[in-house]
Coordinates of C-alpha atoms in Angstrom, one line a residue:
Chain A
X44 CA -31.6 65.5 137.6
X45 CA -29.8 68.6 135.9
X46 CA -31.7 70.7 138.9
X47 CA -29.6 68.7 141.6
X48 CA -26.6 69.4 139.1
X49 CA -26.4 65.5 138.0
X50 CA -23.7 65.4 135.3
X51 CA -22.5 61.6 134.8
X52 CA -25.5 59.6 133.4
X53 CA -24.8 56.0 133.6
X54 CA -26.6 53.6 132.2
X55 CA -26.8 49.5 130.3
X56 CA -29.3 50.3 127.5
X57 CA -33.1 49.9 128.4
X58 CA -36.1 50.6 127.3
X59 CA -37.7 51.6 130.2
X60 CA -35.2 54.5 130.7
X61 CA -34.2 55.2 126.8
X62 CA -36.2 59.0 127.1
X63 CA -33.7 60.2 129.6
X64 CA -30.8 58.2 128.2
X65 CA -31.7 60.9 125.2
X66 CA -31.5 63.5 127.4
X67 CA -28.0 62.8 128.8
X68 CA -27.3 62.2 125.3
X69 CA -28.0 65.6 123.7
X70 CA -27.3 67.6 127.2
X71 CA -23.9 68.9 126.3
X72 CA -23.0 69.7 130.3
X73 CA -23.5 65.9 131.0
X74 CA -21.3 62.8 130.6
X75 CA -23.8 60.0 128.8
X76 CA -22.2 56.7 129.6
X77 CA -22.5 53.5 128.6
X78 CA -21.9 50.7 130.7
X79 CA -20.6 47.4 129.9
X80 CA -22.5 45.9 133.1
X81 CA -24.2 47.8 135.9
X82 CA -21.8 47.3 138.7
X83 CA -19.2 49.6 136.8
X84 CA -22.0 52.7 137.5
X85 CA -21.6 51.8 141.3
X86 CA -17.8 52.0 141.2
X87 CA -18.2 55.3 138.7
X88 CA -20.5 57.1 141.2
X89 CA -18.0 56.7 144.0
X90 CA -15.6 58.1 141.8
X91 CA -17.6 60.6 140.8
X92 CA -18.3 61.6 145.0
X93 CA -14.2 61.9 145.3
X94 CA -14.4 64.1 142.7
X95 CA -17.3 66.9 144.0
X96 CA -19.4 65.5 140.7
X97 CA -22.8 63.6 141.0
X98 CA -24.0 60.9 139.2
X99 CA -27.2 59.1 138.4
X100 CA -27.3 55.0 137.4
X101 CA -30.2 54.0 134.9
X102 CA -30.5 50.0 135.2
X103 CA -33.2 47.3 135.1
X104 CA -34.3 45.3 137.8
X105 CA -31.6 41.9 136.2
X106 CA -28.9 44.9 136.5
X107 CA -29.4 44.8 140.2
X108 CA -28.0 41.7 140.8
X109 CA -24.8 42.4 138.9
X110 CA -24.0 44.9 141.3
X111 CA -24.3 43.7 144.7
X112 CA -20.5 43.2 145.9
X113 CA -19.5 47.0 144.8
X114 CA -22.7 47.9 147.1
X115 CA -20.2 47.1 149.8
X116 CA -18.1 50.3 148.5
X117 CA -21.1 52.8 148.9
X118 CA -21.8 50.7 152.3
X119 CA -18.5 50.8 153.7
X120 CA -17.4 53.8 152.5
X121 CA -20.7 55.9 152.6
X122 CA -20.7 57.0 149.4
X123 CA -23.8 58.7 148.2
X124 CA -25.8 56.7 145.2
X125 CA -29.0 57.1 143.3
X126 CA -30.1 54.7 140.8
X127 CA -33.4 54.6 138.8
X128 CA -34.3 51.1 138.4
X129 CA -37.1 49.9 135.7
X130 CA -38.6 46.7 136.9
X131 CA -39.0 43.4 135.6
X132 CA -40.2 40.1 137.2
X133 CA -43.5 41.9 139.1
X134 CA -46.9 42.9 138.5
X135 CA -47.7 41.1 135.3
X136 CA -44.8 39.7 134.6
X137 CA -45.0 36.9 131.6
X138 CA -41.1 36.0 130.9
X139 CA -40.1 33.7 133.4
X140 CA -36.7 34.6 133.1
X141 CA -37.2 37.9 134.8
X142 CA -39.0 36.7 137.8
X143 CA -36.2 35.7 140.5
X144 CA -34.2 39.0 140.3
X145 CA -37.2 41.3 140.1
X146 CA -38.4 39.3 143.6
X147 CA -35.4 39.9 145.0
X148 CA -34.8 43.4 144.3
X149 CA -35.7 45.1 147.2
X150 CA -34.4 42.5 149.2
X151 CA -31.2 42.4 148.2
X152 CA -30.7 46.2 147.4
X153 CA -32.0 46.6 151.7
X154 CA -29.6 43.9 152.4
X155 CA -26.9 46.3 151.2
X156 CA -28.1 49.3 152.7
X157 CA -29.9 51.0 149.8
X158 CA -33.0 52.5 150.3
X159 CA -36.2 51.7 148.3
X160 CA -38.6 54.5 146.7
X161 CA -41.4 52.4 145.3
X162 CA -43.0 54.4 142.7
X163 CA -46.7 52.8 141.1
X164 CA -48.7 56.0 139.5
X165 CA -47.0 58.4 136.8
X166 CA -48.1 61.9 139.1
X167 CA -45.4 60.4 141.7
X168 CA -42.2 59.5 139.3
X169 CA -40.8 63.5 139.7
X170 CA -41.7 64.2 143.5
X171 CA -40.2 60.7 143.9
X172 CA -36.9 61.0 142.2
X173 CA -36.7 64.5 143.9
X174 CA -37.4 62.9 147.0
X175 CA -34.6 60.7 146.4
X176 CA -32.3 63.4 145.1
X177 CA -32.1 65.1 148.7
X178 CA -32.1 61.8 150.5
X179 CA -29.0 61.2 147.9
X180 CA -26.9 64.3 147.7
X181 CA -27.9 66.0 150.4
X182 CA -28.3 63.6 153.0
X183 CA -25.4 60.9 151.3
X184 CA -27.4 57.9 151.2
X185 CA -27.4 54.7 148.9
X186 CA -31.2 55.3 147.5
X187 CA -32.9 53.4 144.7
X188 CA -35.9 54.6 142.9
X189 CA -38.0 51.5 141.5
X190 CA -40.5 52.0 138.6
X191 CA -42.7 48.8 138.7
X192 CA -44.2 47.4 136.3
X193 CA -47.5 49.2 137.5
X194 CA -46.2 51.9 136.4
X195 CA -44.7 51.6 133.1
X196 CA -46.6 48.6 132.2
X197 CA -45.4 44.5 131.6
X198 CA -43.8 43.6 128.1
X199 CA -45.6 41.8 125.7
X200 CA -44.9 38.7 125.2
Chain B
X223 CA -8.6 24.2 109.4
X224 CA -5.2 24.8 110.9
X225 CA -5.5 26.1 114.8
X226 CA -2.9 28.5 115.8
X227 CA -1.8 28.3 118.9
X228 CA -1.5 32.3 120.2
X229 CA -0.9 31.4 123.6
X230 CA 2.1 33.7 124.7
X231 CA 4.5 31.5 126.0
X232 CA 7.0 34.4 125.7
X233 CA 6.0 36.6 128.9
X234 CA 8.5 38.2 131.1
X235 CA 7.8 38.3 134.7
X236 CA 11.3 39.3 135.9
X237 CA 10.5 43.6 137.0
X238 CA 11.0 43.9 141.2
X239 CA 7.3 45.5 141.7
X240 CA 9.2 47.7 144.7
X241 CA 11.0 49.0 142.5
X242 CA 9.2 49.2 138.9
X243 CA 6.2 50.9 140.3
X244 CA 8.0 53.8 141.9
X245 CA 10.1 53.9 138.8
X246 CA 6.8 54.3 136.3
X247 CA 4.7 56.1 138.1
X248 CA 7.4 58.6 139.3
X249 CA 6.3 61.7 141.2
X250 CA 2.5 60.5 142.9
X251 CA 2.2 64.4 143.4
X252 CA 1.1 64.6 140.1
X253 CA -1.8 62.3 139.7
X254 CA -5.3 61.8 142.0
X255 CA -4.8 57.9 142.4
X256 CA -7.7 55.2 142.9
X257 CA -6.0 51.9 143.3
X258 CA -7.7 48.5 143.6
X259 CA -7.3 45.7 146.4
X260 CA -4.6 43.4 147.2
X261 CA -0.9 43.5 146.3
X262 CA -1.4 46.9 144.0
X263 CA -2.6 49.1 147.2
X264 CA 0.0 48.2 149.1
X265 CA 2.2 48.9 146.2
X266 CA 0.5 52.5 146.1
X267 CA 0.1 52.9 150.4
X268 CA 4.0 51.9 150.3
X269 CA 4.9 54.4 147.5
X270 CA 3.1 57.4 148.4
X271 CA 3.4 57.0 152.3
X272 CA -0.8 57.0 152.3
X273 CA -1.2 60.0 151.1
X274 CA -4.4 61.9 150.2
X275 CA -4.5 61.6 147.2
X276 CA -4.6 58.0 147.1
X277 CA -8.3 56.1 147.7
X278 CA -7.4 52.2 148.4
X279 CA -9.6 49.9 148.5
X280 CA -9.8 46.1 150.1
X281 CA -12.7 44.6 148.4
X282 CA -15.0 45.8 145.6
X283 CA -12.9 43.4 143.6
X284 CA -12.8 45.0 139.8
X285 CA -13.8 48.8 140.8
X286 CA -11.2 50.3 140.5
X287 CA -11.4 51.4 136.7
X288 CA -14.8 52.6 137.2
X289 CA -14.1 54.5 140.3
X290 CA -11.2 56.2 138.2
X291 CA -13.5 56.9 135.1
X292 CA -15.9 58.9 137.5
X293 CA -13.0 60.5 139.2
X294 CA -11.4 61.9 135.8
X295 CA -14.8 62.8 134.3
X296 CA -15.7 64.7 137.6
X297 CA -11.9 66.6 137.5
X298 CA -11.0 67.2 134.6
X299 CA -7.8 69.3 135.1
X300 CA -6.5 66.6 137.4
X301 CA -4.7 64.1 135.5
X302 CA -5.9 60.4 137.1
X303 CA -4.4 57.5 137.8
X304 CA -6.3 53.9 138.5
X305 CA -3.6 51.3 140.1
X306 CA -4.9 48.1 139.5
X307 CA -3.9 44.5 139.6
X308 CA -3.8 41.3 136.6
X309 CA -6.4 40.1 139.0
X310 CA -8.8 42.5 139.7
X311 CA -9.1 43.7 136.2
X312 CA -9.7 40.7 134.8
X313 CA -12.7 40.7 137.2
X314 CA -13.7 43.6 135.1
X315 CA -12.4 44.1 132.1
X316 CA -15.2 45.3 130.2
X317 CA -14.6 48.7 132.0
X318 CA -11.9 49.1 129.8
X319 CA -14.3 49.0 126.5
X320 CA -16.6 51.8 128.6
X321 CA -13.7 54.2 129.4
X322 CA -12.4 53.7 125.8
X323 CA -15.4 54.8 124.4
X324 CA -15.6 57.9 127.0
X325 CA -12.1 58.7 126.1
X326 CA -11.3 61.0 129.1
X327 CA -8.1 62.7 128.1
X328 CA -6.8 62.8 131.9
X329 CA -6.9 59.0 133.0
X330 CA -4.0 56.7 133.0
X331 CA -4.1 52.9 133.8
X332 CA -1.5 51.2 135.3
X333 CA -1.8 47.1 135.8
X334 CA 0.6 45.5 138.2
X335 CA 0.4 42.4 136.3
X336 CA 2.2 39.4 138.9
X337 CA 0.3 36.6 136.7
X338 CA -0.6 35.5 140.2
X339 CA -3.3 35.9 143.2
X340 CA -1.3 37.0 145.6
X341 CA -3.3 38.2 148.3
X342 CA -5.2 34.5 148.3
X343 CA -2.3 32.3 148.4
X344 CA -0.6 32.6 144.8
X345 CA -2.8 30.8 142.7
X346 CA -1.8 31.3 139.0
X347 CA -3.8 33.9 137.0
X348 CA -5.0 34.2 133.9
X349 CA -1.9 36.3 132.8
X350 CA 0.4 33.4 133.6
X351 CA -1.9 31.0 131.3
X352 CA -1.4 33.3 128.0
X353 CA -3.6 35.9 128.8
X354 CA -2.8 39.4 127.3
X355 CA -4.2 42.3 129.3
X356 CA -2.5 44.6 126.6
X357 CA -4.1 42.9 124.0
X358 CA -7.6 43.0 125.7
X359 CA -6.9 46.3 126.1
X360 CA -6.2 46.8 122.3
X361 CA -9.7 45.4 121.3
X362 CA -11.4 47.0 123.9
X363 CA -10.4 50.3 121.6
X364 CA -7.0 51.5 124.3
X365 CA -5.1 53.5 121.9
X366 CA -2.2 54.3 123.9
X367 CA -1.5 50.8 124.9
X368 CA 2.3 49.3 126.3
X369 CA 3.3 46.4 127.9
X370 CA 6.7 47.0 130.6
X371 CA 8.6 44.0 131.3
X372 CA 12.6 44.9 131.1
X373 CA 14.2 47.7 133.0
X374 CA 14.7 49.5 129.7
X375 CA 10.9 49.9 128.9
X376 CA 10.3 51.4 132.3
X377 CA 11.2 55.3 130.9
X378 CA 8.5 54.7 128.2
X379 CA 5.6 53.6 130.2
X380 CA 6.1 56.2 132.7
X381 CA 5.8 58.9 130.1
X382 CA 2.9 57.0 128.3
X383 CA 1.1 57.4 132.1
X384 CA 2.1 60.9 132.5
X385 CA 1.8 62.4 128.8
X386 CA -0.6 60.3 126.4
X387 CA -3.7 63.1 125.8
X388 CA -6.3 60.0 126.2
X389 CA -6.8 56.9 127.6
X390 CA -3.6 55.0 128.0
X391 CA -2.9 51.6 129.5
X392 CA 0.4 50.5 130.6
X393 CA 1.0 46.4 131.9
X394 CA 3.6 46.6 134.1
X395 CA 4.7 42.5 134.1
X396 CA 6.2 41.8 137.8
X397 CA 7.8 38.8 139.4
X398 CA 5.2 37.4 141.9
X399 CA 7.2 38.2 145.1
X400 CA 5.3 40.2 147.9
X401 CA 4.1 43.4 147.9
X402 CA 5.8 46.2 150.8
X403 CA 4.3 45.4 154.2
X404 CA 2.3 48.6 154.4
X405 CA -0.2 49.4 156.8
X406 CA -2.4 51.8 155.2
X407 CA -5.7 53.0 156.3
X408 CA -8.5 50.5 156.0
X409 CA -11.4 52.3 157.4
X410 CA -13.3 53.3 153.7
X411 CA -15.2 56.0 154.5
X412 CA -12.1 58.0 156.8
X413 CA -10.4 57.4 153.1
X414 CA -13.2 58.9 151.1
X415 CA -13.2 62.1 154.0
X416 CA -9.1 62.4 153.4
X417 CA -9.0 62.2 150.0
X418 CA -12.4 65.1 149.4
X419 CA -10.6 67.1 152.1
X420 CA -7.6 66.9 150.2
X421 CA -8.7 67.7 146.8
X422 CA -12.0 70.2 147.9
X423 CA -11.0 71.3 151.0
X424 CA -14.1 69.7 152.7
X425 CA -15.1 66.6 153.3

């Protein structure tokens, strides 16, 4: 992140990002923010763009849904994004309650024009999110990296 | 238990918007502005002629606080103003709780409070039901927090936008009459080029 000069970290507190959450909290050159709901890390990231400053937006898979009508924003007004999302409601999955947003996750983040980087073994989380990095800042797309519950494993329940 | 009724009866919605916003924001030169949809960007299109450093928007309903937060954390020495309306920011008023806690010293919030959806048909909002964006704004953690309603409290909130050294948040309580007719550039992404190629001198 720091490499492709990422300095606003936005994020809803999650588990399944809270090591890098750290990081953008001890990391003096970066803004560590804390959302009240995920859609205001969309907005924030646009803001960000008009102001020559990149941001990253940490969210789970639930935070997805909260975000689709400001989508239109990066859409519309092709604003570059990249969001890390830990997933819920896949492989393994045993609350219920997560199910019908993790399904529809890629589905709905396509529908809006974001890109999906599926990532299922730890050795491809880095080149991944660099991947996306380029594809983001370089290239200005809307691209969301998704860490599946392959990856970093189902809660216990 | 007794239950007080705290519903505020009291609010003024007498300000012309045509002329209270130009009269509290003052100079546009000195401020990158986002503004959100409806009634307020036309406000802002109308008052600074659609200039550059205005980003308007027509949808993204309740974006336009977070679009300002990452603006002022991403320019610091620019001092930023988000234009919003009683309508979109109650769509999203939890933003003001996450830019509270940031505290960037350069963003102002101005609220072009009608108590009315305008752009839908004037339907009543909230505001006009004893809602108190001020008040929201107060326990959201807002320290520099003023609500303009008469012609003598316009001075004050325009310095409060212009000179608080945090976070402030001014409601600017309007009469629900229309907006100026202004037609300002729709096209989002033309606005995003203008505005970058204004403030970085490339797109």
């Amino acid at each position: 992140m720091r490499a492709h000069d990422v300095t606003q970290v936005a994020y809803v507190p999650d588990a399944g990002h809270a090591h890098l959450i750290d990081l953008s909290i001890d990391d003096p050159d970066v803004h560590s923010i804390a959302l009240t709901t995920e859609e205001e890390g969309v907005a924030l990231a646009a803001g960000a763009h008009l102001g020559d400053a990149r941001a990253v937006l940490l969210m789970q898979s639930s935070g997805v849904g909260n975000c689709i009508n400001f989508l239109s924003l990066m859409k519309n007004g092709q604003f570059p994004l990249l969001t890390l999302v830990s997933m819920r409601g896949e492989f393994g999955e045993g609350n219920p309650w997560q199910m019908a947003m993790g399904q529809a996750v890629r589905p709905v983040l396509e529908a809006m024009g974001v890109i999906c980087l599926e990532v299922t073994e730890p050795e491809d989380v880095g080149p991944t999110v660099e991947a996306a990095a380029t594809m983001v800042f370089n290239a200005g797309n809307a691209v969301a990296v998704l860490l599946t519950q392959r990856l970093i494993g189902a809660k216990a329940f | 238990m007794a239950v007080k009724d705290t519903s505020n009866t009291s609010s003024i919605f007498e300000l012309d918007r045509q002329t209270a916003v130009p009269a509290v924001i003052g100079n546009h030169k000195d401020f990158l502005i986002v503004s959100g949809l409806a009634g307020t960007s036309k406000d802002m299109a109308s008052l600074t002629d659609d200039a550059a450093n205005l980003y308007t928007m027509a949808g993204a309903m309740g974006a336009a606080t977070g679009m300002g937060l990452g603006l002022a954390l991403a320019q610091p020495d620019k001092r930023v103003l988000v234009a919003t309306g009683d309508g979109e920011l109650l769509m999203n008023v939890g933003t003001l709780a996450t830019i509270a806690v940031l505290n960037p010293p350069n963003l102002s919030i101005v609220c072009v409070d009608n108590g009315y959806y305008g752009e839908t048909g004037y339907q009543k909002s909230h505001t006009s039901r004893g809602v108190d964006l001020e008040q929201m704004a107060i326990g959201a953690g807002m320290k520099m927090t003023s609500t303009v309603e008469r012609e003598d409290q316009l001075e004050d909130g325009a310095k409060m936008l212009r000179e608080s050294n945090g976070r402030s948040f001014v409601v600017l309580r309007v009469n629900p009459k229309e907006p100026p007719a202004y037609k300002r550039l729709m096209e989002p992404s033309a606005c995003r080029v203008r505005f970058r190629s204004a403030l970085l001198e490339r797109p």
